[in-house]
Short mmCIF file of C-alpha atoms in Angstrom, two decimals:
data_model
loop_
_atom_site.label_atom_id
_atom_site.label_comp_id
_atom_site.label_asym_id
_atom_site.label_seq_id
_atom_site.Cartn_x
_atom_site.Cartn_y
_atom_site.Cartn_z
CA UNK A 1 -2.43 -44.07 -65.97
CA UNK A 2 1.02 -46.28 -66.00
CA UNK A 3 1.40 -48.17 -63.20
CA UNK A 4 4.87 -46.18 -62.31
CA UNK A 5 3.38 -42.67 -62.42
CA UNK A 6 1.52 -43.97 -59.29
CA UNK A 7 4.10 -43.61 -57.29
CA UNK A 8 3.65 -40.30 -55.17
CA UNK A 9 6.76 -38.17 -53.09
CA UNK A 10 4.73 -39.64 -50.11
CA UNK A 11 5.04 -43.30 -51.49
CA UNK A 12 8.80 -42.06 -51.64
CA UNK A 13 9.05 -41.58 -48.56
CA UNK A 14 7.67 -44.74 -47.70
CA UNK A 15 10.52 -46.70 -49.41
CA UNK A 16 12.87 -43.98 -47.40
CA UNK A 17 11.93 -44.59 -43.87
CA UNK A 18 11.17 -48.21 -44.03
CA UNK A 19 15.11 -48.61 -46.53
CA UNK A 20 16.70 -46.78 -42.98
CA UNK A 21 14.93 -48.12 -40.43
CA UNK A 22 16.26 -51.73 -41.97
CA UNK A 23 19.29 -51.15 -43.71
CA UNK A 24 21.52 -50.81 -40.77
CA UNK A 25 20.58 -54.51 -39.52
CA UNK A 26 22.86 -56.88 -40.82
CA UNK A 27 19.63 -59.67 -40.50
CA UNK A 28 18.19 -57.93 -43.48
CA UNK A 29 21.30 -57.74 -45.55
CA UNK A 30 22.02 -61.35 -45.09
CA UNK A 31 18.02 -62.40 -44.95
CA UNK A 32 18.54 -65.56 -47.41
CA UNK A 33 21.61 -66.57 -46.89
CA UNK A 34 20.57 -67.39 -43.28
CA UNK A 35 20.95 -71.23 -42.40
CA UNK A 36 17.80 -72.50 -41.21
CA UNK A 37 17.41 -76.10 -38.94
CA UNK A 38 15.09 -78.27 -40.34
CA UNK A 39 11.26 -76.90 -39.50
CA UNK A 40 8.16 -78.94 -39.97
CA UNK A 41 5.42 -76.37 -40.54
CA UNK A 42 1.62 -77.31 -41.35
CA UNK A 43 1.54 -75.76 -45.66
CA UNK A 44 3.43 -77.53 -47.78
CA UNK A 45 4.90 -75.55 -50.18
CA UNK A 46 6.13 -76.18 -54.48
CA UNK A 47 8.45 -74.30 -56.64
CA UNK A 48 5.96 -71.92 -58.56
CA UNK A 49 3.26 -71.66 -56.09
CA UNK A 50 1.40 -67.99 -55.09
CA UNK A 51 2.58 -67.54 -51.40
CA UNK A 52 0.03 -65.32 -50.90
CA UNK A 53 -3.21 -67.62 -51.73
CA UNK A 54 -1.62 -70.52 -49.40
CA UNK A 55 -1.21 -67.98 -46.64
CA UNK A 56 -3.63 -68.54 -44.17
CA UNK A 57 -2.61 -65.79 -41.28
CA UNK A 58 -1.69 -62.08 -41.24
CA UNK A 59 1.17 -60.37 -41.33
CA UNK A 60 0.25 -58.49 -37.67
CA UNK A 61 -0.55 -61.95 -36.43
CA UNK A 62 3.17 -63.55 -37.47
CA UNK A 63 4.43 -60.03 -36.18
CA UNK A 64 2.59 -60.54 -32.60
CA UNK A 65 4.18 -64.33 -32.59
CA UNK A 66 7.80 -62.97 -33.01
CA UNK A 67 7.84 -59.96 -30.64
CA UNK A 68 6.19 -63.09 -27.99
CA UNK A 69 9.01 -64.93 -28.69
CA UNK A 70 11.62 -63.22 -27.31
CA UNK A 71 11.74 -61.03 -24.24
CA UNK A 72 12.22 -57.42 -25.82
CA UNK A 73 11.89 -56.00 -29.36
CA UNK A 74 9.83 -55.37 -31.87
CA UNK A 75 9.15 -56.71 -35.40
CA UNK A 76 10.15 -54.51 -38.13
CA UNK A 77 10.40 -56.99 -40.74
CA UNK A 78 8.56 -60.03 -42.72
CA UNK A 79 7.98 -61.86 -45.45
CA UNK A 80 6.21 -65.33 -46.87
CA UNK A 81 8.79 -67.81 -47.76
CA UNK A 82 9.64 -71.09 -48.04
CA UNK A 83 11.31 -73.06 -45.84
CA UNK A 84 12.37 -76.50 -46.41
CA UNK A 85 9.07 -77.07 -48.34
CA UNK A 86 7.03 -75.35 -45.79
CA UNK A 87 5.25 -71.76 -45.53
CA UNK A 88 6.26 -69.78 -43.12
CA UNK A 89 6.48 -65.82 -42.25
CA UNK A 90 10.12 -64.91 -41.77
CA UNK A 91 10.41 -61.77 -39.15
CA UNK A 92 12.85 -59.85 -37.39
CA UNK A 93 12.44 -58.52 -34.57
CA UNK A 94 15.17 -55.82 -33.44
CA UNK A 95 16.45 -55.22 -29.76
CA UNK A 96 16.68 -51.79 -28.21
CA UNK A 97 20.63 -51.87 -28.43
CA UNK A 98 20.31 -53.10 -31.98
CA UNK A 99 20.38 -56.97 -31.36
CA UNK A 100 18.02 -58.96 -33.62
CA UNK A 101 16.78 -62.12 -33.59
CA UNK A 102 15.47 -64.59 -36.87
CA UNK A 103 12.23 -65.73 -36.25
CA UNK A 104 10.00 -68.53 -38.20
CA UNK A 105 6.38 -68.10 -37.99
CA UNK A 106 4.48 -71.23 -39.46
CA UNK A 107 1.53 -69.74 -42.06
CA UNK A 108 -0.99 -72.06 -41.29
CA UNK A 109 -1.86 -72.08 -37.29
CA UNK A 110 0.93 -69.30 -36.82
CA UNK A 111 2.96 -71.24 -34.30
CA UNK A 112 6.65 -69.98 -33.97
CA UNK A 113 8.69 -73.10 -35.18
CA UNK A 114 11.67 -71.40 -34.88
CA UNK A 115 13.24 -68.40 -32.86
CA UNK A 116 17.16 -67.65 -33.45
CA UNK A 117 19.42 -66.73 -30.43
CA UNK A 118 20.15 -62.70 -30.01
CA UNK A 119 22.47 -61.91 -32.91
CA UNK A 120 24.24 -59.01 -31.90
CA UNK A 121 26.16 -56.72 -34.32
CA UNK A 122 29.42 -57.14 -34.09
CA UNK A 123 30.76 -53.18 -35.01
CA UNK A 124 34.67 -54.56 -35.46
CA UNK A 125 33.19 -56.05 -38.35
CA UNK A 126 30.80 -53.83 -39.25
CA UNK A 127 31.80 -54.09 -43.06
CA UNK A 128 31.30 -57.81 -43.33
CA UNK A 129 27.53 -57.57 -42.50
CA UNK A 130 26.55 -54.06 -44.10
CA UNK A 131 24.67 -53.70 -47.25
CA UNK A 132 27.71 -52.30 -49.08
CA UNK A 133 25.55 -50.79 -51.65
CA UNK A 134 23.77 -48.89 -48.62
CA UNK A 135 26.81 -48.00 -47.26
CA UNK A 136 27.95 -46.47 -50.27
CA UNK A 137 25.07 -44.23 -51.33
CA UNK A 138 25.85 -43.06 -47.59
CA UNK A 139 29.69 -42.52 -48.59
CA UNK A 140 28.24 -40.21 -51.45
CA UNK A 141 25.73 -38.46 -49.16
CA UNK A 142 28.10 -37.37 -46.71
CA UNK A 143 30.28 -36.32 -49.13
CA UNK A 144 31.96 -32.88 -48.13
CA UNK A 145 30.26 -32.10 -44.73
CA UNK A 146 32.38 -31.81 -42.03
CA UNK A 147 32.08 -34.29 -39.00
CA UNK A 148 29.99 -32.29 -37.16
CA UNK A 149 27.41 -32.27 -40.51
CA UNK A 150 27.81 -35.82 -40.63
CA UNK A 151 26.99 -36.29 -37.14
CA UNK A 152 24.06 -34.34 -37.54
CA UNK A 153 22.30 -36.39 -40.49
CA UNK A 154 23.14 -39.45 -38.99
CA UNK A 155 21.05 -38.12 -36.09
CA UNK A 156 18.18 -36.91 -38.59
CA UNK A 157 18.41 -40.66 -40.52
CA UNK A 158 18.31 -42.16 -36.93
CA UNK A 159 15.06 -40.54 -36.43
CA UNK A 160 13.64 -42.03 -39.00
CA UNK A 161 14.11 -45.76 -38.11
CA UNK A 162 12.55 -44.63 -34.63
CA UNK A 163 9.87 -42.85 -36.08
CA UNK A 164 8.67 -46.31 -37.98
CA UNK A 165 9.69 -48.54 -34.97
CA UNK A 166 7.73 -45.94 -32.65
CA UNK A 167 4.08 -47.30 -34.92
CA UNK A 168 2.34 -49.99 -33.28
CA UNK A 169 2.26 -53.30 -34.79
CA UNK A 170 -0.81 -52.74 -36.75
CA UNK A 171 0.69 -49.93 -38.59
CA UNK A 172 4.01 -51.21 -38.99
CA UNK A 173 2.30 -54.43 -40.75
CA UNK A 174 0.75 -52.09 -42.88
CA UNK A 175 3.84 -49.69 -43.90
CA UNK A 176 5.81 -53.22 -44.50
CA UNK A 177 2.83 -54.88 -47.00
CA UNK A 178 2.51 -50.88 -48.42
CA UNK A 179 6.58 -50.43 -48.82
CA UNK A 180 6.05 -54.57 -50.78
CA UNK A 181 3.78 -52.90 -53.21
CA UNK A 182 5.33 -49.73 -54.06
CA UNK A 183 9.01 -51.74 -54.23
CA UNK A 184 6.83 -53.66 -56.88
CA UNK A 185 5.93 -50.84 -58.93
CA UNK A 186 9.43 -49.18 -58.33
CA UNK A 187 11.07 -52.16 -60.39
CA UNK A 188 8.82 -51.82 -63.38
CA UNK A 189 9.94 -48.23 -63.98
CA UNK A 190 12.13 -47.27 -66.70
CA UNK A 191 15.95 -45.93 -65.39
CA UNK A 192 14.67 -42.55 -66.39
CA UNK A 193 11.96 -42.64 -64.31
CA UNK A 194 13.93 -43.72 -61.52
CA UNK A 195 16.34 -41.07 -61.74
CA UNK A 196 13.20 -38.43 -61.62
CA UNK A 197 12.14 -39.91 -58.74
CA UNK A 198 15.40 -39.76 -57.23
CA UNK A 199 15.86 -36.37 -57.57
CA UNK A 200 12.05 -35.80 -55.82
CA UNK A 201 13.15 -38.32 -53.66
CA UNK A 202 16.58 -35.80 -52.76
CA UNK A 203 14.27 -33.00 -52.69
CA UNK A 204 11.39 -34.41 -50.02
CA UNK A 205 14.23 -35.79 -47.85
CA UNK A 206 16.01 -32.24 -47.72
CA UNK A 207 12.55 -31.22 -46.24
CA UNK A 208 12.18 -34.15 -44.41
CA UNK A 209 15.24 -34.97 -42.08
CA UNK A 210 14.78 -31.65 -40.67
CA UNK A 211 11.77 -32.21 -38.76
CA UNK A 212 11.92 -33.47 -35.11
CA UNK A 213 11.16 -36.53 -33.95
CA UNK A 214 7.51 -35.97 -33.30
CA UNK A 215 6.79 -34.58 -36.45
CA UNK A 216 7.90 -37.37 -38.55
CA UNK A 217 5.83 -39.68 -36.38
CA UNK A 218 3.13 -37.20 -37.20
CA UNK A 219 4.05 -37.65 -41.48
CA UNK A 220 4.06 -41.40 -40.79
CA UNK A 221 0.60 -41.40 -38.92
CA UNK A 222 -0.49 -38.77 -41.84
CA UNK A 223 0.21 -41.52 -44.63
CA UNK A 224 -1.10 -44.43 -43.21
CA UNK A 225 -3.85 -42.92 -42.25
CA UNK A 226 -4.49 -42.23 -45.72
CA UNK A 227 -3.56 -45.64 -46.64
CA UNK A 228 -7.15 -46.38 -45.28
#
């Protein structure tokens, strides 16, 4: 079997919920062109080196750091990177009125080396920060509804970034490193196969958004379950 055709409506859905419940931080948009102090972490890193085999903690554990580092959120974000030569886990962590912070989590003793102040999103300049390729696949979906459609899906989309950030830690770790994997297989398709997997995607959502609250929790709990 190609590796593509492994990519299920449910796997779809992954890339849907976790794309939403991100997309709308500016953090993520602007992830690498952040402007770091200078860290000294414990794994030195080279150009060229696997990430992944110099790791030495998980994902949860770097996770666990960044929502101790700061008084309220939670972490629905991370990554290996380097760092001025060092390993570290970036992670965001995301407020309840949709501040975020930047937090480093060194990938050898997981020690937080650093922890950015509250970044909060500045809607005057909304534009500045957005993902303007997000924003305009939204342009397009809202495309002839009236404002009180509108309204309405923004409610249903909202529902899905609280149905991820609802998980606990554990699963959201395991959604993030799932969402990695499937993103991988995603960019080896042809365009063709993207654009059928669009059109399922279209499809599952129009079932999707729908649901309430609790039952997309209930889908989410479903799939990583199965994950398992």
């Amino acid at each position: 079997m190609r590796q593509s055709a492994k990519i299920t409506i449910a796997a779809i859905l992954v890339i849907g919920v976790f794309s939403i419940s991100i997309a709308s931080v500016p953090a993520f948009a602007e992830w690498d062109k952040f402007n770091y102090p200078e860290i000294k972490g414990t794994v030195s890193v080279s150009s060229g080196d696997d990430l992944d085999q110099k790791n030495r903690i998980a994902l949860t554990v770097a996770m666990a750091v960044a929502e101790n580092s700061v008084s309220d959120g939670k972490a629905v974000y991370g990554k290996l990177a380097d760092v001025n030569g060092f390993l570290v886990h970036k992670v965001i962590v995301i407020t309840e009125d949709h501040a975020y912070y930047k937090i480093l989590v060194d990938a050898g003793n997981g020690e937080a080396l650093y922890v950015s102040d509250m970044i909060k999103r500045d809607i005057s300049n909304h534009k500045k920060f957005s993902d303007k390729k997000h924003e305009d696949k939204m342009k397009n979906h809202f495309k002839g509804m009236s404002d009180e459609q509108i309204a309405e899906k923004k409610r249903q989309f909202k529902e899905m970034g609280e149905a991820f950030k609802s998980l606990s830690l554990e699963d959201r770790a395991s959604l993030i490193l799932h969402f990695m994997q499937v993103k991988l297989q995603w960019d080896t398709m042809s365009d063709d196969e993207k654009v059928q997997k669009k059109v399922e995607m279209k499809k599952m959502f129009k079932e999707y958004l729908p649901l309430t609250l609790e039952e997309k929790k209930q889908k989410l709990q479903a799939y990583i379950q199965s994950l398992n």
